[in-house]
Tab-separated table of C-alpha atoms in Angstrom:
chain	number	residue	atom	x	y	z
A	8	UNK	CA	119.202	150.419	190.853
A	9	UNK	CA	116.489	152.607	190.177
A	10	UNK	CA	114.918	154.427	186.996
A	11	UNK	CA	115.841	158.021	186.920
A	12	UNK	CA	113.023	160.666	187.006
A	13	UNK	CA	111.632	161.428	183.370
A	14	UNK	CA	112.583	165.009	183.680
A	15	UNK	CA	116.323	164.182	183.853
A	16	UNK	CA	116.361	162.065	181.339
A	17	UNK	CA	114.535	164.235	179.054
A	18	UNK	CA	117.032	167.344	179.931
A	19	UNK	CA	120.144	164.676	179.123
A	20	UNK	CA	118.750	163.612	175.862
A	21	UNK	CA	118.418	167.116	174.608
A	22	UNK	CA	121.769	167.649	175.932
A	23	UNK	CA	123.310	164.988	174.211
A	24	UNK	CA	121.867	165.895	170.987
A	25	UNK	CA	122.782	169.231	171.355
A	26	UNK	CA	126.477	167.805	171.667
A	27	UNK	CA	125.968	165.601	168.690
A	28	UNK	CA	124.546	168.167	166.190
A	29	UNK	CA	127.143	170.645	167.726
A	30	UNK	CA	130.028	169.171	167.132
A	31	UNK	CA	129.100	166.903	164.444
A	32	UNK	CA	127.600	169.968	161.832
A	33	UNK	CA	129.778	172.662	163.241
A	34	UNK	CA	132.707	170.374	162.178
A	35	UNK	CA	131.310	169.980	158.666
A	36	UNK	CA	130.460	173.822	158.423
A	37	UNK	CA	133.611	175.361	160.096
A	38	UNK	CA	136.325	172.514	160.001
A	39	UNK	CA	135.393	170.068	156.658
A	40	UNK	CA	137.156	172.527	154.435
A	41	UNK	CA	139.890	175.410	155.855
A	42	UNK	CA	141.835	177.046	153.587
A	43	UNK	CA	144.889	179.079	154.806
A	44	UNK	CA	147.385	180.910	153.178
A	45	UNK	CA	150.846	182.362	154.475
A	46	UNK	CA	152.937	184.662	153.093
A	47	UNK	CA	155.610	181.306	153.252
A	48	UNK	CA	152.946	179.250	151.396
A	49	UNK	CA	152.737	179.187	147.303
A	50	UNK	CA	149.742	178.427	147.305
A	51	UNK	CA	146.759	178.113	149.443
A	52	UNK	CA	146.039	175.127	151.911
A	53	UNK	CA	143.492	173.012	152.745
A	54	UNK	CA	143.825	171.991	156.778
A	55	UNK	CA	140.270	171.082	156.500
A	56	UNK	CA	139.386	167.823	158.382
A	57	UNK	CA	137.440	166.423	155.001
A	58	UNK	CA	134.670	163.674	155.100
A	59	UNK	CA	137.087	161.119	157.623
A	60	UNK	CA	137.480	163.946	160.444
A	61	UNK	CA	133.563	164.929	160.569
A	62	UNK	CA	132.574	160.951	160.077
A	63	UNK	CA	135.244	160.861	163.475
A	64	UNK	CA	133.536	164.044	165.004
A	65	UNK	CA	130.046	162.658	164.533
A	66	UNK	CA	131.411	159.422	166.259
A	67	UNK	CA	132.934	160.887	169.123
A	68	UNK	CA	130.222	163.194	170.209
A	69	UNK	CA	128.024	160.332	170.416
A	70	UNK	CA	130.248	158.126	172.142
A	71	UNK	CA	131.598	160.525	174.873
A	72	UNK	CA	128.209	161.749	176.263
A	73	UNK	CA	126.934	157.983	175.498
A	74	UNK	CA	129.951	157.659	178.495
A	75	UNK	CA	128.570	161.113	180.203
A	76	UNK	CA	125.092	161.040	180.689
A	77	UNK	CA	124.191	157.236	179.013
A	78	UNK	CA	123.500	155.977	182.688
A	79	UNK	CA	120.799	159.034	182.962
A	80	UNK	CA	118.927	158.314	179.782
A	81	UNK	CA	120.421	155.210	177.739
A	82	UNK	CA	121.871	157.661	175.337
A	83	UNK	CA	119.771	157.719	172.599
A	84	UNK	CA	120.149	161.392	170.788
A	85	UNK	CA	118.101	159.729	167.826
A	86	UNK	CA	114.216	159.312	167.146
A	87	UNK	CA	114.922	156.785	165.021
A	88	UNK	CA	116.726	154.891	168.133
A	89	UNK	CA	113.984	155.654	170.341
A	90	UNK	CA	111.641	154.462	167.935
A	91	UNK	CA	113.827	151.307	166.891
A	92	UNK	CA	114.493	149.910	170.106
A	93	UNK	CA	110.630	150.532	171.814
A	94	UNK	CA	109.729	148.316	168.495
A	95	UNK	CA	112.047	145.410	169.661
A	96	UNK	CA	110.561	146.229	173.271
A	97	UNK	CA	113.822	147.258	174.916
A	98	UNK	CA	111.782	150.926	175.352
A	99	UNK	CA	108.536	152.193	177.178
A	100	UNK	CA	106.138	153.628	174.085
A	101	UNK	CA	104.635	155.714	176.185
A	102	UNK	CA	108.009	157.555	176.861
A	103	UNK	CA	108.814	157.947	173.215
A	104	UNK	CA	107.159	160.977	172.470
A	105	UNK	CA	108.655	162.693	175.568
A	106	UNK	CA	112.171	161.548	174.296
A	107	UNK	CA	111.620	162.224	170.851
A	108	UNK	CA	110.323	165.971	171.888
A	109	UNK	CA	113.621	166.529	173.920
A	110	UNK	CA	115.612	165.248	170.951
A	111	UNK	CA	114.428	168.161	168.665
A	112	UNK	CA	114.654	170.810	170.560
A	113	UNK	CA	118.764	169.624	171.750
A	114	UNK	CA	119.353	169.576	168.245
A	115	UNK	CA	117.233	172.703	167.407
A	116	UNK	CA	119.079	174.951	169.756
A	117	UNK	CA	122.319	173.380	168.496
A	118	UNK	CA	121.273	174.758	164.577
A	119	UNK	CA	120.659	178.339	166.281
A	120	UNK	CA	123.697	178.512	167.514
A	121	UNK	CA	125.707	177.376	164.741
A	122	UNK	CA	123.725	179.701	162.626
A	123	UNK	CA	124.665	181.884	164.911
A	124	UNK	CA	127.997	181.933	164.464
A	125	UNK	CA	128.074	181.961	160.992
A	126	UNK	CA	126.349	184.665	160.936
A	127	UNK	CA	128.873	186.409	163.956
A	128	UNK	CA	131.473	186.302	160.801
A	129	UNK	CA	129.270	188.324	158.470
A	130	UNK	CA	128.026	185.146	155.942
A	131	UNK	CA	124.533	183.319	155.298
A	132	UNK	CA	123.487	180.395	156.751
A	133	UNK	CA	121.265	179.775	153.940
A	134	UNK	CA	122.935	176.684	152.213
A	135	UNK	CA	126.082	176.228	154.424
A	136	UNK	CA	124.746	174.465	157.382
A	137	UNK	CA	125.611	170.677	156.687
A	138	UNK	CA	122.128	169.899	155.532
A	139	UNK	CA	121.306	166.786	154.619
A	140	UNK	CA	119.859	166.429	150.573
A	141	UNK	CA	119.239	164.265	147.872
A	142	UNK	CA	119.258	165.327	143.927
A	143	UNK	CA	120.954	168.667	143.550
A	144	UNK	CA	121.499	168.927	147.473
A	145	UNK	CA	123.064	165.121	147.960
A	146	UNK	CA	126.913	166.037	147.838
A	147	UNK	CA	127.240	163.539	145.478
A	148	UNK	CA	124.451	164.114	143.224
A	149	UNK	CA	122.552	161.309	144.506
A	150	UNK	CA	119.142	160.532	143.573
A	151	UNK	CA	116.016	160.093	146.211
A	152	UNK	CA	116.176	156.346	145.550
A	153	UNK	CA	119.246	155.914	146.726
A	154	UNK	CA	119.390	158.004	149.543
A	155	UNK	CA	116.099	156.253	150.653
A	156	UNK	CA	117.440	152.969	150.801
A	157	UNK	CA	121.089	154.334	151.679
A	158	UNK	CA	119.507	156.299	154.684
A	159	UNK	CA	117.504	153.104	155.731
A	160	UNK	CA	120.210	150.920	155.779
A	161	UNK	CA	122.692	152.542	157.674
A	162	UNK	CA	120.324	153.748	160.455
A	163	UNK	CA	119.111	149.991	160.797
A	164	UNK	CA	122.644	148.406	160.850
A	165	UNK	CA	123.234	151.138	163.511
A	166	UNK	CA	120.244	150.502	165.649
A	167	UNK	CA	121.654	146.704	165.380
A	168	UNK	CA	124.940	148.148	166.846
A	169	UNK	CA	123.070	149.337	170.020
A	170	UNK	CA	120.347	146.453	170.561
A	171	UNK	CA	123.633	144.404	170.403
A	172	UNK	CA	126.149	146.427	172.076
A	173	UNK	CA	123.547	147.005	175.343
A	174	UNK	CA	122.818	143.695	176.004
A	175	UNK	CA	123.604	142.438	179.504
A	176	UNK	CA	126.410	139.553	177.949
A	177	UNK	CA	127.957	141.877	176.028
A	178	UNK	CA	131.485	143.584	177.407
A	179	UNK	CA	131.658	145.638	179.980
A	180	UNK	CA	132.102	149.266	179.328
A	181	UNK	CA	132.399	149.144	175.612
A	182	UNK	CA	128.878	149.992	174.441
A	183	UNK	CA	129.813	153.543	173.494
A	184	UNK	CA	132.681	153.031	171.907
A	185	UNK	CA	130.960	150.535	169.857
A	186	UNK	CA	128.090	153.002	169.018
A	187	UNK	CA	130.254	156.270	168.150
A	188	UNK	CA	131.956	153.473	166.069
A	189	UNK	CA	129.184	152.365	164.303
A	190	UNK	CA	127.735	156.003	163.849
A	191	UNK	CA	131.551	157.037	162.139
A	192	UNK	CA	131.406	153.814	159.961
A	193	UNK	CA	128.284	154.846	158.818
A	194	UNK	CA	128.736	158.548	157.971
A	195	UNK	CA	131.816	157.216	156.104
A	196	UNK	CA	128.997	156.311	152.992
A	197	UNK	CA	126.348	158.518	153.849
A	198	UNK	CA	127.973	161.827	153.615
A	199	UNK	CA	128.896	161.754	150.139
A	200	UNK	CA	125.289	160.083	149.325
A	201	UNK	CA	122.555	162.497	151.364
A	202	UNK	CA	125.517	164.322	153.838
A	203	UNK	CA	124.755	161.815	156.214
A	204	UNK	CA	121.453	161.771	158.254
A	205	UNK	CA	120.866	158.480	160.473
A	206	UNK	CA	119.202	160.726	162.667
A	207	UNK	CA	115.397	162.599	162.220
A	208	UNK	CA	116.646	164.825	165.027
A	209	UNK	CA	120.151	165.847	163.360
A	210	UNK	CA	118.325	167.145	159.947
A	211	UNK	CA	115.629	168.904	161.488
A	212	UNK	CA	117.938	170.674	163.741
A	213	UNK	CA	119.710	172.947	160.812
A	214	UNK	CA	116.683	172.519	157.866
A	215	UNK	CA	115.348	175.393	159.322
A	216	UNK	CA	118.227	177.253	159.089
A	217	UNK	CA	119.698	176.495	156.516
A	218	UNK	CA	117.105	176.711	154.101
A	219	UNK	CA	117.906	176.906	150.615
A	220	UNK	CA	115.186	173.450	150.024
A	221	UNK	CA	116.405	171.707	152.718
A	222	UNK	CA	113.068	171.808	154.498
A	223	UNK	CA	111.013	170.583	151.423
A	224	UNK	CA	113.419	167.354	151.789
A	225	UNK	CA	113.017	167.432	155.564
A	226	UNK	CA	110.505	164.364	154.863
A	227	UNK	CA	113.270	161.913	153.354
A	228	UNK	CA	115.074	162.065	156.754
A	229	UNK	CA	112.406	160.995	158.742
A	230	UNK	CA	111.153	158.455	157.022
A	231	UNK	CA	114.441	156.977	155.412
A	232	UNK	CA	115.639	156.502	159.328
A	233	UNK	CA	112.819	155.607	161.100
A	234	UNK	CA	112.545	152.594	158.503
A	235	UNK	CA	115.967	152.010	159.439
A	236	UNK	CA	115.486	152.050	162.795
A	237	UNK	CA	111.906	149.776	162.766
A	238	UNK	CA	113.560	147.199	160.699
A	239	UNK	CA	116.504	146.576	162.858
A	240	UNK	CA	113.789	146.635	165.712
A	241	UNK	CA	111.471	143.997	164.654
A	242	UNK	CA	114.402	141.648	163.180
A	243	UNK	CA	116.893	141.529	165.748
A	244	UNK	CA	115.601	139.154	168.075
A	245	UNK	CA	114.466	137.032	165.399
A	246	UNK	CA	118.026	137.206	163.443
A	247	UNK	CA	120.178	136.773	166.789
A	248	UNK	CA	117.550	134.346	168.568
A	249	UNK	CA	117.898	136.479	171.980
A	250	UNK	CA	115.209	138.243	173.436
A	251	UNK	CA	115.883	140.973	175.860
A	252	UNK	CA	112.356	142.654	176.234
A	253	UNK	CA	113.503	142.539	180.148
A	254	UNK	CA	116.250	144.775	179.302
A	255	UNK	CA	115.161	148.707	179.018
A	256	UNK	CA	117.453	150.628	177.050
A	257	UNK	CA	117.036	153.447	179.410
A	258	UNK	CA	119.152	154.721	182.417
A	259	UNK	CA	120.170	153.753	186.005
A	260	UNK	CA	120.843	155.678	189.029
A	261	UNK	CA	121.289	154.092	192.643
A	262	UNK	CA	120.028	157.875	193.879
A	263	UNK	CA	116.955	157.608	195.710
A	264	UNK	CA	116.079	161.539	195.144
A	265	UNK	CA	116.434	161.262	191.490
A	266	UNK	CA	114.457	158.119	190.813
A	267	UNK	CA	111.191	157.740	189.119
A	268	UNK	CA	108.452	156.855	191.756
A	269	UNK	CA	104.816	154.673	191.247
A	270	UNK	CA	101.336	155.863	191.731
A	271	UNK	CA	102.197	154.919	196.041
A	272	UNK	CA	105.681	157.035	195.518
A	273	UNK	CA	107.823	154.350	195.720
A	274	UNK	CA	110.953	154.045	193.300
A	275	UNK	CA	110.722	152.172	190.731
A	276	UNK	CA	113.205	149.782	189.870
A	277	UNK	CA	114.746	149.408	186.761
A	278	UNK	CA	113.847	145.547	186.921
């Protein structure tokens, strides 16, 4: 098996962020709440999906194109990933800018277009974009503290999920289910707390949009995940006692014409 070239594993990353933020916010800003009313119905009705169905939607993106395009890239979606998982030296450094770069702009074109159709019906995007928050813009009321530490937490016990769930040992097949799993469990706290970051890529993509102080926050959701993500990468192999530095978190492809090739253009093999 061989590494695929950088360029299409760069155009599947910002793919599968694009998916992620996608369906993930666009369920929280079209789907979380839907109120309907018949002429049948007394009174109005919520058929909104609420906090469980976007926790789910956030899940499943991540684990269906983790099953789609996870062989391309190793299915990260998630600086804080990339970041977490070069730190426990399952990643090249020297790609995680590239991936990182791809990242943002997935989930930056993902915002536009949501914003986009919010604005097809007429309404501002300005505060109804599933921004993440703390203080008066944490759906909870949540403080910076605890969104720090809530933030951190989550995004390292995730980034344990996939240091875990990739290893060669582990079952066969189940590594995205395990993920998207791990990403729903999460959101389950974090959306009442900050509206549920784990993901530097996933904020950034609809601050800009969305406005209404999300950007001055922007900061929290970098740093609060990328903690997250460097903690679980410098303590796994010392909590577990299993070091897989000879195991790239990265994708496979047993195509010649799409593999990565040396300085003497040979293909380089994943191992």
């Amino acid at each position: 098996m061989y590494t695929p070239k950088l360029s299409s594993r760069l155009a599947v990353e910002a793919l599968g962020t694009f998916w992620l933020v996608f369906i993930g916010c666009g369920s929280a800003v079209f789907n979380a709440k839907f109120v309907v009313r018949a002429l049948s119905d007394a009174a109005p009705l919520d058929l909104g999906i609420g906090h469980l169905g976007v926790a789910i939607a956030f899940g499943l993106a991540v684990t269906t194109m983790a099953y789609a395009v996870g062989h391309v890239s190793g299915a990260h979606f998630n600086p804080a990933v990339t970041i977490g998982i070069a730190v426990a030296k399952r990643f090249e450094w020297r790609e995680v800018p590239a991936y990182v770069a791809a990242q943002l702009v997935g989930g930056l074109l993902a915002g536009g277009a949501l914003a986009g159709l919010v604005a097809s019906r007429g309404l501002t995007a300005t505060g109804n974009l599933a921004a993440n928050g703390y203080g008066a813009l944490s759906p909870g009321g949540f403080g910076l503290g605890a969104v720090l530490v809530v933030e951190a937490l989550v995004t390292a016990f995730f980034v344990y999920i996939i240091l875990g769930a990739t290893k060669d040992d582990a079952p066969k097949g189940f590594a995205p289910l395990a993920i998207g799993f791990g990403l729903l469990l999460a959101h389950l706290v974090a959306i009442p707390i900050s509206n549920a970051s784990i993901n530097p890529a996933r904020s950034t993509a609809v601050a800009f949009f969305n406005g209404n102080g999300a950007v001055g926050q922007l900061w929290v959701f970098w740093v609060a995940p990328i903690v997250g993500g460097l903690i679980a990468g410098t303590t796994y192999a010392w909590i577990t006692g299993e070091r897989r530095e000879d195991m790239d978190i990265s994708g496979s492809t047993d195509t010649v014409t799409n593999a990565a090739v040396d300085a003497e253009g040979r293909p380089v093999l994943d191992d």
